[in-house]
Short mmCIF file of C-alpha atoms in Angstrom, two decimals:
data_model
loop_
_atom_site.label_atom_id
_atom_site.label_comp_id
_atom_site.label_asym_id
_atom_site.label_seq_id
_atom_site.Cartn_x
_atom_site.Cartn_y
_atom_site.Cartn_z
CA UNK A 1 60.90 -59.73 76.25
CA UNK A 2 61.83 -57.95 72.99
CA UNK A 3 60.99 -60.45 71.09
CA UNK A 4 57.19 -59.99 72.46
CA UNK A 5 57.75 -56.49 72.44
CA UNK A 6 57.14 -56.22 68.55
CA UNK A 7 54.39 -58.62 67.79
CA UNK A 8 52.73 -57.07 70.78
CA UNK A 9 53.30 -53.20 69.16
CA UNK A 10 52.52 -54.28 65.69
CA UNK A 11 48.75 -55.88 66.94
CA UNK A 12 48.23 -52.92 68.66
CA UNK A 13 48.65 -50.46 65.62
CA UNK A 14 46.67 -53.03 63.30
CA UNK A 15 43.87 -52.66 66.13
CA UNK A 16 44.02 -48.46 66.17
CA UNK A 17 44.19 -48.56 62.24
CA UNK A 18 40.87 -50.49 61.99
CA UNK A 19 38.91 -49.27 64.64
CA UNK A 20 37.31 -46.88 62.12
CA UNK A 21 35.74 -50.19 60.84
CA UNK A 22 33.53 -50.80 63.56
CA UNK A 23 30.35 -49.63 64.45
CA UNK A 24 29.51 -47.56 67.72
CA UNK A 25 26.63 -50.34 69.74
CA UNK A 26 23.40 -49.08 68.27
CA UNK A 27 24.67 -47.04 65.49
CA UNK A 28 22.92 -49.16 62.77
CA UNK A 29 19.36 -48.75 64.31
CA UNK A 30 20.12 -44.90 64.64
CA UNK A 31 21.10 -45.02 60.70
CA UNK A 32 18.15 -46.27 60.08
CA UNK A 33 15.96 -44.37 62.06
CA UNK A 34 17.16 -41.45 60.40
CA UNK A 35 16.52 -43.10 56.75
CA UNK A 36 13.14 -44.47 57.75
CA UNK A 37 12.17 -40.47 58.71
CA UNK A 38 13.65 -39.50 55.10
CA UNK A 39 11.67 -41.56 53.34
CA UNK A 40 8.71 -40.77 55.24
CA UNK A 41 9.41 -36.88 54.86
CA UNK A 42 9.94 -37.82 50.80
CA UNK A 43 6.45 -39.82 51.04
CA UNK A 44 4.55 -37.37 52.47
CA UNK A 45 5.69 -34.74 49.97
CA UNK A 46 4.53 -37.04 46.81
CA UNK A 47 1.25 -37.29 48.75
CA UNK A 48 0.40 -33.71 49.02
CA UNK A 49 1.28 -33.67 45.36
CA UNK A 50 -1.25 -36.24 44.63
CA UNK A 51 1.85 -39.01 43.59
CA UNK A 52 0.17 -41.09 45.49
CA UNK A 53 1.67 -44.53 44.02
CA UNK A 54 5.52 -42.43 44.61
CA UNK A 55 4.38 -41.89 48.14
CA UNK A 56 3.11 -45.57 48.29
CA UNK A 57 6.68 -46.95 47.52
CA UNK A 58 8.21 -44.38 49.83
CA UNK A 59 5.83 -45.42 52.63
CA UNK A 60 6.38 -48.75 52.50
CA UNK A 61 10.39 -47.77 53.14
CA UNK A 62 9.82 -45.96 56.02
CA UNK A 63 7.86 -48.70 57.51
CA UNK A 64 10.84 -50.45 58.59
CA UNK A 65 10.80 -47.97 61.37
CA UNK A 66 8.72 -49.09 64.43
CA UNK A 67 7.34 -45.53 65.09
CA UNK A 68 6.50 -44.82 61.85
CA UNK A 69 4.96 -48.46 60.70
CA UNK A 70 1.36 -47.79 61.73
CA UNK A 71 1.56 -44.15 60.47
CA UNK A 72 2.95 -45.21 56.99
CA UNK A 73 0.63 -48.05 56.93
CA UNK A 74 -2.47 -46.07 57.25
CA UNK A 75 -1.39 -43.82 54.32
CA UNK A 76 -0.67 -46.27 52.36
CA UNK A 77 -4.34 -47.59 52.71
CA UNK A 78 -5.62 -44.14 52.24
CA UNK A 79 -3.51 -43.64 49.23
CA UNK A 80 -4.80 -47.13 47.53
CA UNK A 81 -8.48 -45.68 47.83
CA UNK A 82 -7.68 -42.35 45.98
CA UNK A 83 -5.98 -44.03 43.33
CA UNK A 84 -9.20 -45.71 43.78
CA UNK A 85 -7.67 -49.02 43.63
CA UNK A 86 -9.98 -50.54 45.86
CA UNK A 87 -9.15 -54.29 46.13
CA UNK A 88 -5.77 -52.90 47.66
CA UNK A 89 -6.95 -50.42 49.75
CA UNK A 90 -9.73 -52.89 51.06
CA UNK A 91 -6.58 -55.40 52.49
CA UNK A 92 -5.26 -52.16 54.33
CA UNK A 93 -8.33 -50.88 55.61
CA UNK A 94 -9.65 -54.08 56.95
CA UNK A 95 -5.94 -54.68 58.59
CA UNK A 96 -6.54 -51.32 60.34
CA UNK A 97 -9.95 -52.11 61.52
CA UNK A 98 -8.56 -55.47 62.48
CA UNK A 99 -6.65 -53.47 65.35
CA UNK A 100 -9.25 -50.99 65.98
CA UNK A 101 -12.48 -52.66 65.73
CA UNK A 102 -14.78 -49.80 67.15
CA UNK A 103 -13.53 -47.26 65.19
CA UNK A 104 -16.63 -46.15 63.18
CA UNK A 105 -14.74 -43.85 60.65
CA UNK A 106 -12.69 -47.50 59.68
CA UNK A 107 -15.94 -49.10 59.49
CA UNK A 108 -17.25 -46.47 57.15
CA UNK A 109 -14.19 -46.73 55.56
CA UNK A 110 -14.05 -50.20 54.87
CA UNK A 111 -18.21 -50.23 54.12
CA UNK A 112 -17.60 -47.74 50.97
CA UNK A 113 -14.40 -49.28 50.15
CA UNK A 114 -16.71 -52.30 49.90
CA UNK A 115 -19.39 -51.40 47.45
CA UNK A 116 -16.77 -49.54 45.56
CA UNK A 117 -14.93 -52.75 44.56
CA UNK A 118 -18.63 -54.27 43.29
CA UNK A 119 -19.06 -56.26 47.09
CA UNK A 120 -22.63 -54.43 47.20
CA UNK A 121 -24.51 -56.89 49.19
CA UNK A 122 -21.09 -57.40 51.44
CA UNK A 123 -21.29 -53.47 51.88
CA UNK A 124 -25.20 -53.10 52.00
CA UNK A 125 -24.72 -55.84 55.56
CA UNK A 126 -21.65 -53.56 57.05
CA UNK A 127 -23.82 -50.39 56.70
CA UNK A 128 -27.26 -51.80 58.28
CA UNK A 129 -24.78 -52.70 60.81
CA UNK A 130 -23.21 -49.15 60.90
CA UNK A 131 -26.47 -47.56 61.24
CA UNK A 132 -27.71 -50.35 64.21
CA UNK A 133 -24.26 -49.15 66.26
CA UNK A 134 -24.74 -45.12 65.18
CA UNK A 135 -28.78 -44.77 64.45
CA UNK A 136 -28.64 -41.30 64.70
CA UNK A 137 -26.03 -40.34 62.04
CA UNK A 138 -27.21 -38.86 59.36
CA UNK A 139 -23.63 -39.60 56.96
CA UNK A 140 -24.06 -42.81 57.62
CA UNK A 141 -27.80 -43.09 56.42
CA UNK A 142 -27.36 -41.49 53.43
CA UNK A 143 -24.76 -43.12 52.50
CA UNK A 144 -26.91 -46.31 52.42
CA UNK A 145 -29.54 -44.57 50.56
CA UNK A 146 -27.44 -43.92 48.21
CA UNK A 147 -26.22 -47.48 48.20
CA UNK A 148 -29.86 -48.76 47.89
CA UNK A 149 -30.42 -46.86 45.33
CA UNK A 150 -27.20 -48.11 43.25
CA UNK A 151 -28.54 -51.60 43.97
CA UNK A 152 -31.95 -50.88 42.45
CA UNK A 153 -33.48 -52.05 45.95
CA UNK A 154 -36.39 -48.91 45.55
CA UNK A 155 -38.73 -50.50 48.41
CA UNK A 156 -35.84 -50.44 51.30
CA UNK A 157 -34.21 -47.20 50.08
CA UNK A 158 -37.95 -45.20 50.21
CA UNK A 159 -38.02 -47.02 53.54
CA UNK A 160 -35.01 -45.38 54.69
CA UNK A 161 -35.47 -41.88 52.78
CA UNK A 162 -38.84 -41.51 55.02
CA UNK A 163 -36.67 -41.73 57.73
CA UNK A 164 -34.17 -39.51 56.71
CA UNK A 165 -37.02 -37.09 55.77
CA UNK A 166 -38.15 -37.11 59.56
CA UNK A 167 -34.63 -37.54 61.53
CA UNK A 168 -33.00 -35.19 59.52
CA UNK A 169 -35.34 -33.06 57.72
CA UNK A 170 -32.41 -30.40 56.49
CA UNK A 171 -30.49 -32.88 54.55
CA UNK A 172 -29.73 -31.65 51.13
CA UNK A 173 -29.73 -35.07 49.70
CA UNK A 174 -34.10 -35.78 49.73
CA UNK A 175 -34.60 -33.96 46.83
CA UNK A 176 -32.06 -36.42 44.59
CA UNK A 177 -32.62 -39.34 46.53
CA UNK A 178 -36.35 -38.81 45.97
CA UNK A 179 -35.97 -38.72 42.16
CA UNK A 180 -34.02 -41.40 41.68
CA UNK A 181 -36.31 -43.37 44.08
CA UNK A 182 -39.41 -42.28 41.95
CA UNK A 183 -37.38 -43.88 39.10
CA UNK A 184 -37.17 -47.74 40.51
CA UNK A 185 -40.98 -47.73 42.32
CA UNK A 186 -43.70 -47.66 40.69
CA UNK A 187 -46.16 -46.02 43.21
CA UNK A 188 -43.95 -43.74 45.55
CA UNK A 189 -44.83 -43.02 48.76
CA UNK A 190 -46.60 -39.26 48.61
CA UNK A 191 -44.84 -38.59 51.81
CA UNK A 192 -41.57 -38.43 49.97
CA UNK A 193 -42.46 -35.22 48.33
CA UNK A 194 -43.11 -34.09 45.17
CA UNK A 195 -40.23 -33.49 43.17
CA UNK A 196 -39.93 -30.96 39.99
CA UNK A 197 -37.47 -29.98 37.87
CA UNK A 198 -36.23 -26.59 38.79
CA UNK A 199 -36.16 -25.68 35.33
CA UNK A 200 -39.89 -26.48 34.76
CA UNK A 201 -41.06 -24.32 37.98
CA UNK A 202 -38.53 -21.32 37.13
CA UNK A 203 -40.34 -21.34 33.79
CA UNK A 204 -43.95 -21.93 35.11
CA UNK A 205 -42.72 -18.43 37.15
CA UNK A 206 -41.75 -16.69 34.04
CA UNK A 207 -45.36 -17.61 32.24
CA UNK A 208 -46.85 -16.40 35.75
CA UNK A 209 -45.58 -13.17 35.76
#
């Protein structure tokens, strides 16, 4: 029995001596829990500085936790578009709409993101679908305007100015979109209003008085 004794004493103090070695169950997912959040806090404070390809690289870290992926992933996408590197932020955006599909602002999102990489006709389709789903929003109508207007298509952005004009009367874009219309049609519609330069009625004023 002594002989047992020993071997049996001397595995039992090589077992206390190394227990420090292992791991409590769960301890690693805690560990990195806790780095995931770091490197989320870190991200988010290179984003509010504007660092937004430090808080990229940082956001992509803290993705490896579960809670945070969808979180991190969606400022990553917003962080590609104000770098204004669009052909990245359009992967994001569309991965987002992907698992949202009626979200309007990610369909606005992905519509500008769109014409901003040079897709125009791709984004001219996804805003006359916009404005089918939300008829009534005025954002969304001007922004197409506007996008007509890049695309040199005069005829279908006085079209949709006149309808601006009587939906939303108050909008402070008519007056620009009106000139720049005036510029790509040869015979504007009257109904779009005449437009001056401010300059030339302040001084018509002057030569009034």
């Amino acid at each position: 029995m002594k002989k047992l004794l020993l071997p049996f004493c001397s595995l039992l103090f090589f077992s206390c001596s190394t227990i420090s070695n292992f791991f409590i169950p769960g301890e690693f997912d805690i560990i990195n829990e806790n780095i995931s959040i770091e490197y989320f806090t870190i991200a988010e404070g290179y984003y509010d500085l504007e660092k937004y390809s430090k808080a990229i690289e940082y956001y992509k870290l803290a993705m490896k936790n579960q809670d945070l992926y969808y979180t991190s992933f969606y400022k990553i996408a917003k962080s590609y578009a104000l770098l204004k590197e669009w052909n990245e932020a359009l992967v994001y955006y569309k991965e987002l709409l992907e698992r949202d599909s009626e979200n309007t602002s990610l369909k606005l999102s992905v519509s500008y993101i769109t014409a901003m990489s040079g897709k125009t006709d791709e984004a001219i389709a996804q805003y006359e679908e916009l404005l089918v789903e939300n008829p009534n929003d005025q954002f969304i109508l001007e922004n197409y305007i506007a996008l007509l207007i890049f695309a040199e298509r005069g005829e279908d952005a006085e079209k949709n100015l006149l309808e601006l004009k009587k939906k939303f009367p108050d909008s402070k874009e008519i007056k620009e979109f009106a000139a720049r219309i005036a510029e790509l049609v040869e015979n504007p519609d009257p109904d779009l209003g005449e437009v001056e330069d401010e300059d030339f009625e302040d001084d018509r004023e002057t030569e009034a008085r």
